PDB file of C-alpha atoms and ligand atoms in Angstrom:
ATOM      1  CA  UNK A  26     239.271   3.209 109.636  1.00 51.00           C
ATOM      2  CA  UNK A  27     242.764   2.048 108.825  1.00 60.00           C
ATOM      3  CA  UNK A  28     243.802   2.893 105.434  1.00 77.00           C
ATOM      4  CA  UNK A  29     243.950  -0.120 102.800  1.00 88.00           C
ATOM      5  CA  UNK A  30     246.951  -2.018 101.714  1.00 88.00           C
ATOM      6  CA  UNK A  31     248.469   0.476  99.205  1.00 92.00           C
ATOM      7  CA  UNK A  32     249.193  -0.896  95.599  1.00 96.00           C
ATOM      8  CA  UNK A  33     247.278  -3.949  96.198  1.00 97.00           C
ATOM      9  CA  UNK A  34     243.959  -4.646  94.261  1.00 98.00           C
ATOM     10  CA  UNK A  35     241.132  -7.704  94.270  1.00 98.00           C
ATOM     11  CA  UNK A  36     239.842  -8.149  90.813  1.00 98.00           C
ATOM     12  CA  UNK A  37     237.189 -10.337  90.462  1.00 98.00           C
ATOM     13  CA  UNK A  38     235.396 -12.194  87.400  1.00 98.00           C
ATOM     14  CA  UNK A  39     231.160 -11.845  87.522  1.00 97.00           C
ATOM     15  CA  UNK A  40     229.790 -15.649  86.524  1.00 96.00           C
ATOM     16  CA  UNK A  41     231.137 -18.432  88.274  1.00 96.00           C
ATOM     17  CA  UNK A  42     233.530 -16.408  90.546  1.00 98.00           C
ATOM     18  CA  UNK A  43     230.972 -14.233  92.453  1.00 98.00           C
ATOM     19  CA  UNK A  44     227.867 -15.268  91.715  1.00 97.00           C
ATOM     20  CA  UNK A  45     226.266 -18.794  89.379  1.00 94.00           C
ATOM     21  CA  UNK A  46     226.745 -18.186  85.880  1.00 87.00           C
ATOM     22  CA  UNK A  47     223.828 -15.313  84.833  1.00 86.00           C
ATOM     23  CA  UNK A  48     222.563 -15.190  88.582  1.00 93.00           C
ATOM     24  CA  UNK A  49     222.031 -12.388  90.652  1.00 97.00           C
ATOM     25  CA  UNK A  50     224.816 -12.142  93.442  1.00 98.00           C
ATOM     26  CA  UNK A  51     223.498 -13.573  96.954  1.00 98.00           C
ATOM     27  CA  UNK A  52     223.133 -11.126  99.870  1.00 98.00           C
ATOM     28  CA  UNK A  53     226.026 -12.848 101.504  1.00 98.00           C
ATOM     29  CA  UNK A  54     228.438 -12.339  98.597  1.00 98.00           C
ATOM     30  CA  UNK A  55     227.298  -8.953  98.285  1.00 98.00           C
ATOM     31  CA  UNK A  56     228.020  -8.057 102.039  1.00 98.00           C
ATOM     32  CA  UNK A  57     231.126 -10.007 101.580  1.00 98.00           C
ATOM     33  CA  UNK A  58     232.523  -8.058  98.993  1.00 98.00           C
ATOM     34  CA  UNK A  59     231.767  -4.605 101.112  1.00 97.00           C
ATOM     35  CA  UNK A  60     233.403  -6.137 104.101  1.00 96.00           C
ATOM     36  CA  UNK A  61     236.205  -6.556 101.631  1.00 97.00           C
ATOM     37  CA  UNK A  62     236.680  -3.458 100.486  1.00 97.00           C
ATOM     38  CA  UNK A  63     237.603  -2.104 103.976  1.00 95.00           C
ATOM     39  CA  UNK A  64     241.164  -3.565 103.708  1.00 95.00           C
ATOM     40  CA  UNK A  65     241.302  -4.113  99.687  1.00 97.00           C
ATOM     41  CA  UNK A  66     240.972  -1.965  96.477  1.00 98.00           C
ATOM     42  CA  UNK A  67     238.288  -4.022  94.993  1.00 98.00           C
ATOM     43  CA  UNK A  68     237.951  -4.434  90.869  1.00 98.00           C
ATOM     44  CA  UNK A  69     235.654  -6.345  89.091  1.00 98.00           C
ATOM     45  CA  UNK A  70     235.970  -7.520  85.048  1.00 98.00           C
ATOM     46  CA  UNK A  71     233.086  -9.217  83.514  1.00 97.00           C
ATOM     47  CA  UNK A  72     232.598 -10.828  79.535  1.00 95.00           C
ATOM     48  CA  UNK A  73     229.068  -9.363  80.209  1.00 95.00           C
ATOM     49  CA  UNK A  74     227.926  -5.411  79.461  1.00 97.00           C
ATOM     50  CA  UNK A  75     226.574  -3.049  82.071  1.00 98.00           C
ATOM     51  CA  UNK A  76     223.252  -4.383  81.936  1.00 97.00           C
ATOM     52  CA  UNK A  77     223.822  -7.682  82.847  1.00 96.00           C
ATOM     53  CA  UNK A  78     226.467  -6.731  85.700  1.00 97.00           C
ATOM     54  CA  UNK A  79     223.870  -4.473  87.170  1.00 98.00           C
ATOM     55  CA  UNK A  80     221.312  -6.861  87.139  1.00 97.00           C
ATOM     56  CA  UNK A  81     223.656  -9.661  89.050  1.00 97.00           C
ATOM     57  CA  UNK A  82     225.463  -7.383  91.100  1.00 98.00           C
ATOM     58  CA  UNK A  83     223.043  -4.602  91.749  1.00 98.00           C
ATOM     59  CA  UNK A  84     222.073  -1.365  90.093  1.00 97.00           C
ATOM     60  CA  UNK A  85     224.385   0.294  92.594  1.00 98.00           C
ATOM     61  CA  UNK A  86     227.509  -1.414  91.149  1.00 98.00           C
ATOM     62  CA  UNK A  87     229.543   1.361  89.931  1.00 98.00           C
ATOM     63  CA  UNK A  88     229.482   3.105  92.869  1.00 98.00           C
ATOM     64  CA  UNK A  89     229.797  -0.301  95.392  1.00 98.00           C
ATOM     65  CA  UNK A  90     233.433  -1.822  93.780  1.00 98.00           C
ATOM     66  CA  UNK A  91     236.300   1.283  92.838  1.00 98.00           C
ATOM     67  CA  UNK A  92     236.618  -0.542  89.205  1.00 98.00           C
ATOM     68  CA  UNK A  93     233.892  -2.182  87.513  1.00 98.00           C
ATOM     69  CA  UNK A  94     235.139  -3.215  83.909  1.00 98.00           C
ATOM     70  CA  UNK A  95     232.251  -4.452  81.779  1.00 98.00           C
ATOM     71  CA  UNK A  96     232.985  -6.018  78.055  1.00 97.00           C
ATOM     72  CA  UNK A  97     236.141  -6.797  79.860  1.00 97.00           C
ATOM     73  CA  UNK A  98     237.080  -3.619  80.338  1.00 98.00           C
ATOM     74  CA  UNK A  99     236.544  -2.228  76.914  1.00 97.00           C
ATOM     75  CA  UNK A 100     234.150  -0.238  79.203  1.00 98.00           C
ATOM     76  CA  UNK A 101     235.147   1.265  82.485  1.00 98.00           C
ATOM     77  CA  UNK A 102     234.551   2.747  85.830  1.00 98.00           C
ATOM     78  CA  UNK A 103     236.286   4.189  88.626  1.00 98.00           C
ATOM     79  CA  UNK A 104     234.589   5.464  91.533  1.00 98.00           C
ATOM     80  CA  UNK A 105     231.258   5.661  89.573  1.00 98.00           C
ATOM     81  CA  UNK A 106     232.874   7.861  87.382  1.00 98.00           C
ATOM     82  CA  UNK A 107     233.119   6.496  83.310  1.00 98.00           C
ATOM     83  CA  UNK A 108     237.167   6.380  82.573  1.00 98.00           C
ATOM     84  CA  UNK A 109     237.080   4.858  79.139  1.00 97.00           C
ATOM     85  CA  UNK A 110     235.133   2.760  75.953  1.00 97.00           C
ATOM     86  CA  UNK A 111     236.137   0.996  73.114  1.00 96.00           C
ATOM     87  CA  UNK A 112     234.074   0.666  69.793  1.00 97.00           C
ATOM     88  CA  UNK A 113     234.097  -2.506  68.176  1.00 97.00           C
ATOM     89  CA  UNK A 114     232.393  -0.756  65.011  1.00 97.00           C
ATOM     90  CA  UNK A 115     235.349   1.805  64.902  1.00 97.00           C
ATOM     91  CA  UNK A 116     237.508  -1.039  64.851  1.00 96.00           C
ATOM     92  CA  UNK A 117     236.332  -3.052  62.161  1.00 97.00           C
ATOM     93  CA  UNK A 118     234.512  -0.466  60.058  1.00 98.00           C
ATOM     94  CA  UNK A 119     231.030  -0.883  58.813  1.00 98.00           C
ATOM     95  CA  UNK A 120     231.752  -3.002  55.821  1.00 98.00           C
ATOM     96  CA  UNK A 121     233.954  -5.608  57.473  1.00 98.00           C
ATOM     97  CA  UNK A 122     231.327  -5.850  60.394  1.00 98.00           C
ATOM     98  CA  UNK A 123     228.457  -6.183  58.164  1.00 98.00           C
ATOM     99  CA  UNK A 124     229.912  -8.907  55.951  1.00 98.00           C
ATOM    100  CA  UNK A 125     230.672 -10.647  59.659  1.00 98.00           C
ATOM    101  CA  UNK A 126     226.815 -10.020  60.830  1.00 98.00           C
ATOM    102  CA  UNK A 127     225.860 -11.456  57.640  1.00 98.00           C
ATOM    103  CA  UNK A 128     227.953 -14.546  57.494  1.00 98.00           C
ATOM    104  CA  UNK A 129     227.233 -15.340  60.951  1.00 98.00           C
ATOM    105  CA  UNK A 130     223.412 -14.962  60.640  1.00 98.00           C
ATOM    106  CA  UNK A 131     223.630 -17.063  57.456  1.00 98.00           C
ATOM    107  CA  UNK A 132     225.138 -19.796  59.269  1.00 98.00           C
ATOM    108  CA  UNK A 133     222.835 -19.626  62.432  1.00 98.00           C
ATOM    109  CA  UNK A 134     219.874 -19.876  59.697  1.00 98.00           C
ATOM    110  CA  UNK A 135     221.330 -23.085  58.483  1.00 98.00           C
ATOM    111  CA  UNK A 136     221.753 -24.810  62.153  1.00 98.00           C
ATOM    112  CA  UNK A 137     219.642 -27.432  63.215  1.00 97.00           C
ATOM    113  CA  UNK A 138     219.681 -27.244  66.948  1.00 98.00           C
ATOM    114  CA  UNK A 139     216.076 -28.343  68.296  1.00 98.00           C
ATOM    115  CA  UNK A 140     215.181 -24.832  69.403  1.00 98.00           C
ATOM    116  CA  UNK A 141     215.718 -21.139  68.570  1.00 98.00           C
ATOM    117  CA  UNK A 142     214.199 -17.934  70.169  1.00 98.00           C
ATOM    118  CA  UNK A 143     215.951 -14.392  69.498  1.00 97.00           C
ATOM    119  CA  UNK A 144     218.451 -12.073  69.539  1.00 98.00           C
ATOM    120  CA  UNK A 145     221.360 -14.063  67.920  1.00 98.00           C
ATOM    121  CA  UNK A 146     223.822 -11.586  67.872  1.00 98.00           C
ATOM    122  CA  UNK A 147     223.858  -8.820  70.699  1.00 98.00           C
ATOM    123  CA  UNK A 148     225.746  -5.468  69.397  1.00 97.00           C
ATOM    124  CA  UNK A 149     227.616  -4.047  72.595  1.00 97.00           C
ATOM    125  CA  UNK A 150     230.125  -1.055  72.621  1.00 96.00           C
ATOM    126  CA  UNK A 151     233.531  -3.306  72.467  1.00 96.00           C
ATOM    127  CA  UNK A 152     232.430  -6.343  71.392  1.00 97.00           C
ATOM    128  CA  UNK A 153     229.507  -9.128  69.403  1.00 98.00           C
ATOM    129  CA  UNK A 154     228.065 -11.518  71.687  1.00 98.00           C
ATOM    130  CA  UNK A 155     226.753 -14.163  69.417  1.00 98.00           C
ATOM    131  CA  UNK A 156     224.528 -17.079  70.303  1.00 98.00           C
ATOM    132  CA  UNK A 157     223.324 -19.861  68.519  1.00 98.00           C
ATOM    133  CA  UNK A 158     220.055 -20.363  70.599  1.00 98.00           C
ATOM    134  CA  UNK A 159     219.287 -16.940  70.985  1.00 98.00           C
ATOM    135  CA  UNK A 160     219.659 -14.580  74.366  1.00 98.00           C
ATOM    136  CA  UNK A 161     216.111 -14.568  74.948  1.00 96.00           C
ATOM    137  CA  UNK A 162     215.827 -18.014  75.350  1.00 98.00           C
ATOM    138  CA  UNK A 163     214.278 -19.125  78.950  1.00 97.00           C
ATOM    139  CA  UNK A 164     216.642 -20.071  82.249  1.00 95.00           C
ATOM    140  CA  UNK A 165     215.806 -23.280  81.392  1.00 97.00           C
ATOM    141  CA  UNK A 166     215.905 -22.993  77.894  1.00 98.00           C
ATOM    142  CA  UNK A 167     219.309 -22.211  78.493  1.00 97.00           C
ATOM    143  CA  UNK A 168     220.375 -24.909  80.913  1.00 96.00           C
ATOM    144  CA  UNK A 169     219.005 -27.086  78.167  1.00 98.00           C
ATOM    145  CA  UNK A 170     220.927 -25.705  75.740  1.00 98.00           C
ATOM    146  CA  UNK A 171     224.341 -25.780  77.641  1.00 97.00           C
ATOM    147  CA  UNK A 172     223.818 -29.340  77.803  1.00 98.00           C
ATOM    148  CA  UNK A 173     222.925 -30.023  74.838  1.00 98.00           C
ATOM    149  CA  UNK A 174     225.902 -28.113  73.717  1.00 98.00           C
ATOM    150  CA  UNK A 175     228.432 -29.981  75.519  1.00 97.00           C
ATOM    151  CA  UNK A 176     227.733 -33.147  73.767  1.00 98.00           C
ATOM    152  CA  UNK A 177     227.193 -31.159  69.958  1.00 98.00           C
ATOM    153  CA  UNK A 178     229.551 -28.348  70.201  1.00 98.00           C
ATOM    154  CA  UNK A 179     227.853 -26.336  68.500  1.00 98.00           C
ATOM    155  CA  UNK A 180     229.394 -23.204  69.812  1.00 98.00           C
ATOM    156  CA  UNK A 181     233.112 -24.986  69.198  1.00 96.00           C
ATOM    157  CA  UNK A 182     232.189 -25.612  65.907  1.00 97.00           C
ATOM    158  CA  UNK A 183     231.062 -22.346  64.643  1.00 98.00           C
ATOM    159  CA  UNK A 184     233.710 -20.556  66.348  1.00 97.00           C
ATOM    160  CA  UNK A 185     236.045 -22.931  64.144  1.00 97.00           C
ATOM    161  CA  UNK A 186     234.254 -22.139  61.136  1.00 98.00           C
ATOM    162  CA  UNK A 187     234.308 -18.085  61.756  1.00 98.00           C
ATOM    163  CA  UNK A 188     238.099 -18.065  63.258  1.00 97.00           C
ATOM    164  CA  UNK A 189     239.069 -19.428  59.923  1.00 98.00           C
ATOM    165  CA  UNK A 190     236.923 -17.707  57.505  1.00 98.00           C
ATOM    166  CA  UNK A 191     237.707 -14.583  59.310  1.00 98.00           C
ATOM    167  CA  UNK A 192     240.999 -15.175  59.792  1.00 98.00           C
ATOM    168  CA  UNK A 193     242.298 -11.458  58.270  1.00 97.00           C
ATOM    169  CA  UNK A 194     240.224  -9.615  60.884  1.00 98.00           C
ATOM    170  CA  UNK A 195     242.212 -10.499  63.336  1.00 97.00           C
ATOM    171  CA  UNK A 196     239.411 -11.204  66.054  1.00 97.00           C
ATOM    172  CA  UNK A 197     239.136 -13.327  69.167  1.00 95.00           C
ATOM    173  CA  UNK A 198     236.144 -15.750  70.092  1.00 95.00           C
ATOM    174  CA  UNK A 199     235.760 -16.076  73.478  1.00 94.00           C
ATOM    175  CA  UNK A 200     232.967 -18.975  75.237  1.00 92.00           C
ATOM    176  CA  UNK A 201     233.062 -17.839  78.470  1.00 87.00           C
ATOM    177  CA  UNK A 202     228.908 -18.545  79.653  1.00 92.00           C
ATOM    178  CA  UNK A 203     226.083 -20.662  78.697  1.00 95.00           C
ATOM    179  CA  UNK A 204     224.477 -19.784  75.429  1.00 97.00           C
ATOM    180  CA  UNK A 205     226.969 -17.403  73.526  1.00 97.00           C
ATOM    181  CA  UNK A 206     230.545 -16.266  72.758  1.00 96.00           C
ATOM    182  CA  UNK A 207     232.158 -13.209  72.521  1.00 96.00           C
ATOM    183  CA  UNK A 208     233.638 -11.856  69.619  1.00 97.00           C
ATOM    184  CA  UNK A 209     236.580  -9.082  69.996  1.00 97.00           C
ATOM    185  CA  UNK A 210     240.051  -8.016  68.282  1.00 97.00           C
ATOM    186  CA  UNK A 211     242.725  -9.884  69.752  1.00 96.00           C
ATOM    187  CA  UNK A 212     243.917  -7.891  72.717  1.00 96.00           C
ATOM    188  CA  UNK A 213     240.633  -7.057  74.039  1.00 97.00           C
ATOM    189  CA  UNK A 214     240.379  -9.665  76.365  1.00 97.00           C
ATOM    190  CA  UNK A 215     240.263  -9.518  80.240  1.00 98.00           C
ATOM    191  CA  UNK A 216     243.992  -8.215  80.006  1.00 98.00           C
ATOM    192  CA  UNK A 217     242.738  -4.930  78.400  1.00 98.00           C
ATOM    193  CA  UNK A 218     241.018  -3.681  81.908  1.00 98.00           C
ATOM    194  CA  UNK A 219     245.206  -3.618  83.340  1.00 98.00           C
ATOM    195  CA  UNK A 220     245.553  -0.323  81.448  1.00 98.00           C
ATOM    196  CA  UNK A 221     243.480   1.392  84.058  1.00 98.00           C
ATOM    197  CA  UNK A 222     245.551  -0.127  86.870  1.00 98.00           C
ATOM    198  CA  UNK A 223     249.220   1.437  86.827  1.00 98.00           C
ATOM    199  CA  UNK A 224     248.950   2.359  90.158  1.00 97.00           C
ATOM    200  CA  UNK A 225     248.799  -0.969  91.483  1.00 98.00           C
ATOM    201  CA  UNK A 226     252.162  -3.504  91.492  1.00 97.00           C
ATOM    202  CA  UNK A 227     250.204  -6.395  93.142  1.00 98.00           C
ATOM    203  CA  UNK A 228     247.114  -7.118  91.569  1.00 98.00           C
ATOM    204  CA  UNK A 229     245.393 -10.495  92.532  1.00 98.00           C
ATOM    205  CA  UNK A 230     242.724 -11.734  90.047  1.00 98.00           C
ATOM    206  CA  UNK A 231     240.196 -14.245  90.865  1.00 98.00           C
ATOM    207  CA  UNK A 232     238.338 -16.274  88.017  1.00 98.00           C
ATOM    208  CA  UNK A 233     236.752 -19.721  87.489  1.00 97.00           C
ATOM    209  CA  UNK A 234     237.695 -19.815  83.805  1.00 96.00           C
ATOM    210  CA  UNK A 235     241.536 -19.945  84.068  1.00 96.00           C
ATOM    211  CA  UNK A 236     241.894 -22.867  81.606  1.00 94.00           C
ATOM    212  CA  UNK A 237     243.567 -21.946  77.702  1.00 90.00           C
ATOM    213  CA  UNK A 238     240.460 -21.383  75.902  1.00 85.00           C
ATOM    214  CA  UNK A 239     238.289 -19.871  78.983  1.00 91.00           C
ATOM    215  CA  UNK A 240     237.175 -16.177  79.095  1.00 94.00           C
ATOM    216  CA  UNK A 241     239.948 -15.402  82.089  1.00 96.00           C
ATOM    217  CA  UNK A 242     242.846 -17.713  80.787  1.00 96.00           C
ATOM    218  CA  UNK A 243     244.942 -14.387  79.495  1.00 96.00           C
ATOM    219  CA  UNK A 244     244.279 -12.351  82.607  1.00 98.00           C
ATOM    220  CA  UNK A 245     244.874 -14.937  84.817  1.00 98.00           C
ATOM    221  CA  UNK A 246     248.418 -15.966  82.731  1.00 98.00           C
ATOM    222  CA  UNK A 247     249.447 -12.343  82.703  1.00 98.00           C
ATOM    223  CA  UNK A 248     252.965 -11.335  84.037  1.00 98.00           C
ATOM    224  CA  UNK A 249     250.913  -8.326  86.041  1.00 98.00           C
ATOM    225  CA  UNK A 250     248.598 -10.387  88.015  1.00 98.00           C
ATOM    226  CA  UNK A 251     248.440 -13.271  90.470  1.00 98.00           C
ATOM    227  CA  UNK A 252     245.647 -15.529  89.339  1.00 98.00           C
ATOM    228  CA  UNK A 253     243.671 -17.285  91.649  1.00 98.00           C
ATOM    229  CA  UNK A 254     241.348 -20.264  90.187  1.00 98.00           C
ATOM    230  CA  UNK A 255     237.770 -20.717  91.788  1.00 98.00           C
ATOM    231  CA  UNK A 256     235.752 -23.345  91.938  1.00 98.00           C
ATOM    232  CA  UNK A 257     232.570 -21.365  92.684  1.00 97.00           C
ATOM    233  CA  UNK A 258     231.434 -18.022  94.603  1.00 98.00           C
ATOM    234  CA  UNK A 259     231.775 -20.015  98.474  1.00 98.00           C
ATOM    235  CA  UNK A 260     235.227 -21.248  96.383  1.00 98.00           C
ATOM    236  CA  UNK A 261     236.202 -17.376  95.912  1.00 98.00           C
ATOM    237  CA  UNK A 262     235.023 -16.382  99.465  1.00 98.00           C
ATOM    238  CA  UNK A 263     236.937 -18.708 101.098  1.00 98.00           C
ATOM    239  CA  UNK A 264     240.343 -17.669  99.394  1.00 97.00           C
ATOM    240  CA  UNK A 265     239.715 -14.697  99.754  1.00 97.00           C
ATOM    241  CA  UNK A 266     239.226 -14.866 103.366  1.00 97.00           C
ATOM    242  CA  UNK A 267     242.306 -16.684 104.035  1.00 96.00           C
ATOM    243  CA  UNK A 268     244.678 -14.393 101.700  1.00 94.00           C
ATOM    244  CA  UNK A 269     243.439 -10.969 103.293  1.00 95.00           C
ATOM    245  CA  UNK A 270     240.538 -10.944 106.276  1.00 92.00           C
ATOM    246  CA  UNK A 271     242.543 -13.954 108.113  1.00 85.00           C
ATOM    247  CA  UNK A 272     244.705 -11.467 110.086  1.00 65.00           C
ATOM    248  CA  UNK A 273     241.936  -9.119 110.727  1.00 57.00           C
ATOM    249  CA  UNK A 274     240.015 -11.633 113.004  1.00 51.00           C
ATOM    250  CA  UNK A 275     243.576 -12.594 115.017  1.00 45.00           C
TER     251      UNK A 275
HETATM  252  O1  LIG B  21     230.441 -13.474  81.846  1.00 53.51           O
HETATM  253  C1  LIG B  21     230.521 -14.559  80.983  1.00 53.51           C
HETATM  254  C2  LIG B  21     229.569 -14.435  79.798  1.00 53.51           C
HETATM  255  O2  LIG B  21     228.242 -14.249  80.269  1.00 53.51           O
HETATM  256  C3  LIG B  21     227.265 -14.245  79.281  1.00 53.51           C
HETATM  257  O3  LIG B  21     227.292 -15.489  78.616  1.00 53.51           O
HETATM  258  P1  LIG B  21     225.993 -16.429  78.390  1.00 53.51           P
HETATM  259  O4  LIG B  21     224.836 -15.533  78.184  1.00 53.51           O
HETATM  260  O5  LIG B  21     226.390 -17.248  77.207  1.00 53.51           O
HETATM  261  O6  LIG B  21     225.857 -17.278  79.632  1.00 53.51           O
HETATM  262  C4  LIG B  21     227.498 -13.177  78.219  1.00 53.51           C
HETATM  263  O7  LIG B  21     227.174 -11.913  78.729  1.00 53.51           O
HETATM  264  C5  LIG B  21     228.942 -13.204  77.739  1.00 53.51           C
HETATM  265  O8  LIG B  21     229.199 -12.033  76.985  1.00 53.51           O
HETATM  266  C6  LIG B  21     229.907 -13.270  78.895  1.00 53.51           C
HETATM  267  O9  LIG B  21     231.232 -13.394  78.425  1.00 53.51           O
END
């Protein structure tokens, strides 16, 4: 097999980029992506944790992409191999993250949104995920509430309220899905993951959510990347097609 192009790497945001937002991957994407990684390093950064990679992109996925970065990064793998975590709780220290949990809970209590379920605020290594709803809401208990959120922004608004009355902690809220937001010190966004990526002087990131305000806007702004905006996982396919397997099929 001929080797890959050195110093070159595909990184790729999960939702929206390779698969629908919270979906599993299709087979075609997935066999895609291997076909791929003959001729590329592949990476892939995702808002989500582990869990909710794996279950979109397969149980397999440390081990099928050289970098998966999960949290953004704040967790990370190379060959299958763990490389590096952050700890949001070492970060903010148990007092400051409990008066945080607190406030936040409080102010989910007061909001009248017509449905709730559970799980409001998700406690993952680098990060809160926090949603108003509730993560165990239904699929379409959460189609319903992505709607309904685009004419109430409700997520806009509380992020508003908790960026300002939180304003000393120095944290970023990120809404980069359906139900929830991320919350994170500033710096640990998608950017974070280019630590593990020295090696590489021309890395090419692909994301749907390129716009100031969207999950990949600093990634996809930063002076080490080219970003690529996608419209959808065909969207991301066909770029990707063009920019490296074109001159394969000649
Ligand atoms: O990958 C984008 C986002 O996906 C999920 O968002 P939601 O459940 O709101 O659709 C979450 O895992 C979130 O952390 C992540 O940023």
């Amino acid at each position: 097999m001929a080797a890959r192009i050195p110093g070159l790497i595909a990184l790729f945001d999960v939702d929206g980029t390779l698969t629908a937002p919270r979906k599993v991957a299709t087979t075609k994407m997935l066999e895609f992506m291997q076909e791929l990684k003959k001729v590329v390093t592949v990476g892939v950064v995702g808002g989500s944790d582990l869990v909710k990679i794996s279950e979109q992109l397969g149980n397999t996925v440390i081990n099928d992409y050289d970098y998966v970065f999960a949290e953004n990064g704040l967790v990370a793998y190379k060959g299958g191999n763990l490389i590096g975590t952050q700890s949001f709780k070492s970060y903010l220290g148990e007092d400051k993250l409990k008066e945080f949990i607190n406030f936040t809970l409080h102010y989910i209590a007061d909001l009248d949104i017509p449905i709730k379920r559970g799980t409001f605020i998700e406690f993952r290594s680098g990060m809160l995920n926090v949603s108003p709803i509730g993560r165990n809401c239904s699929q379409e208990e959460r189609d319903e509430f992505e709607k309904y959120d685009k004419v109430h922004n409700i997520r806009s608004k509380m992020v508003s309220v908790l960026r300002e009355k939180f304003a000393h902690f120095n944290l970023t809220f990120s809404i980069g899905g359906q139900i929830s937001f991320d919350v994170f010190p500033r710096g640990w966004d998608k950017t974070y993951c280019l630590r593990y990526l020295d090696e590489f002087h021309d890395i090419h990131f692909f994301g749907d959510k390129t716009y100031k305000g969207g999950n990949d806007f600093e990634i996809y702004e930063s002076e080490r990347t080219k970003g690529h905006t996608v419209t959808s996982p065909d969207d991301t396919v066909k770029l990707c097609t063009d920019f490296f397997l074109s001159e394969q099929d000649g």
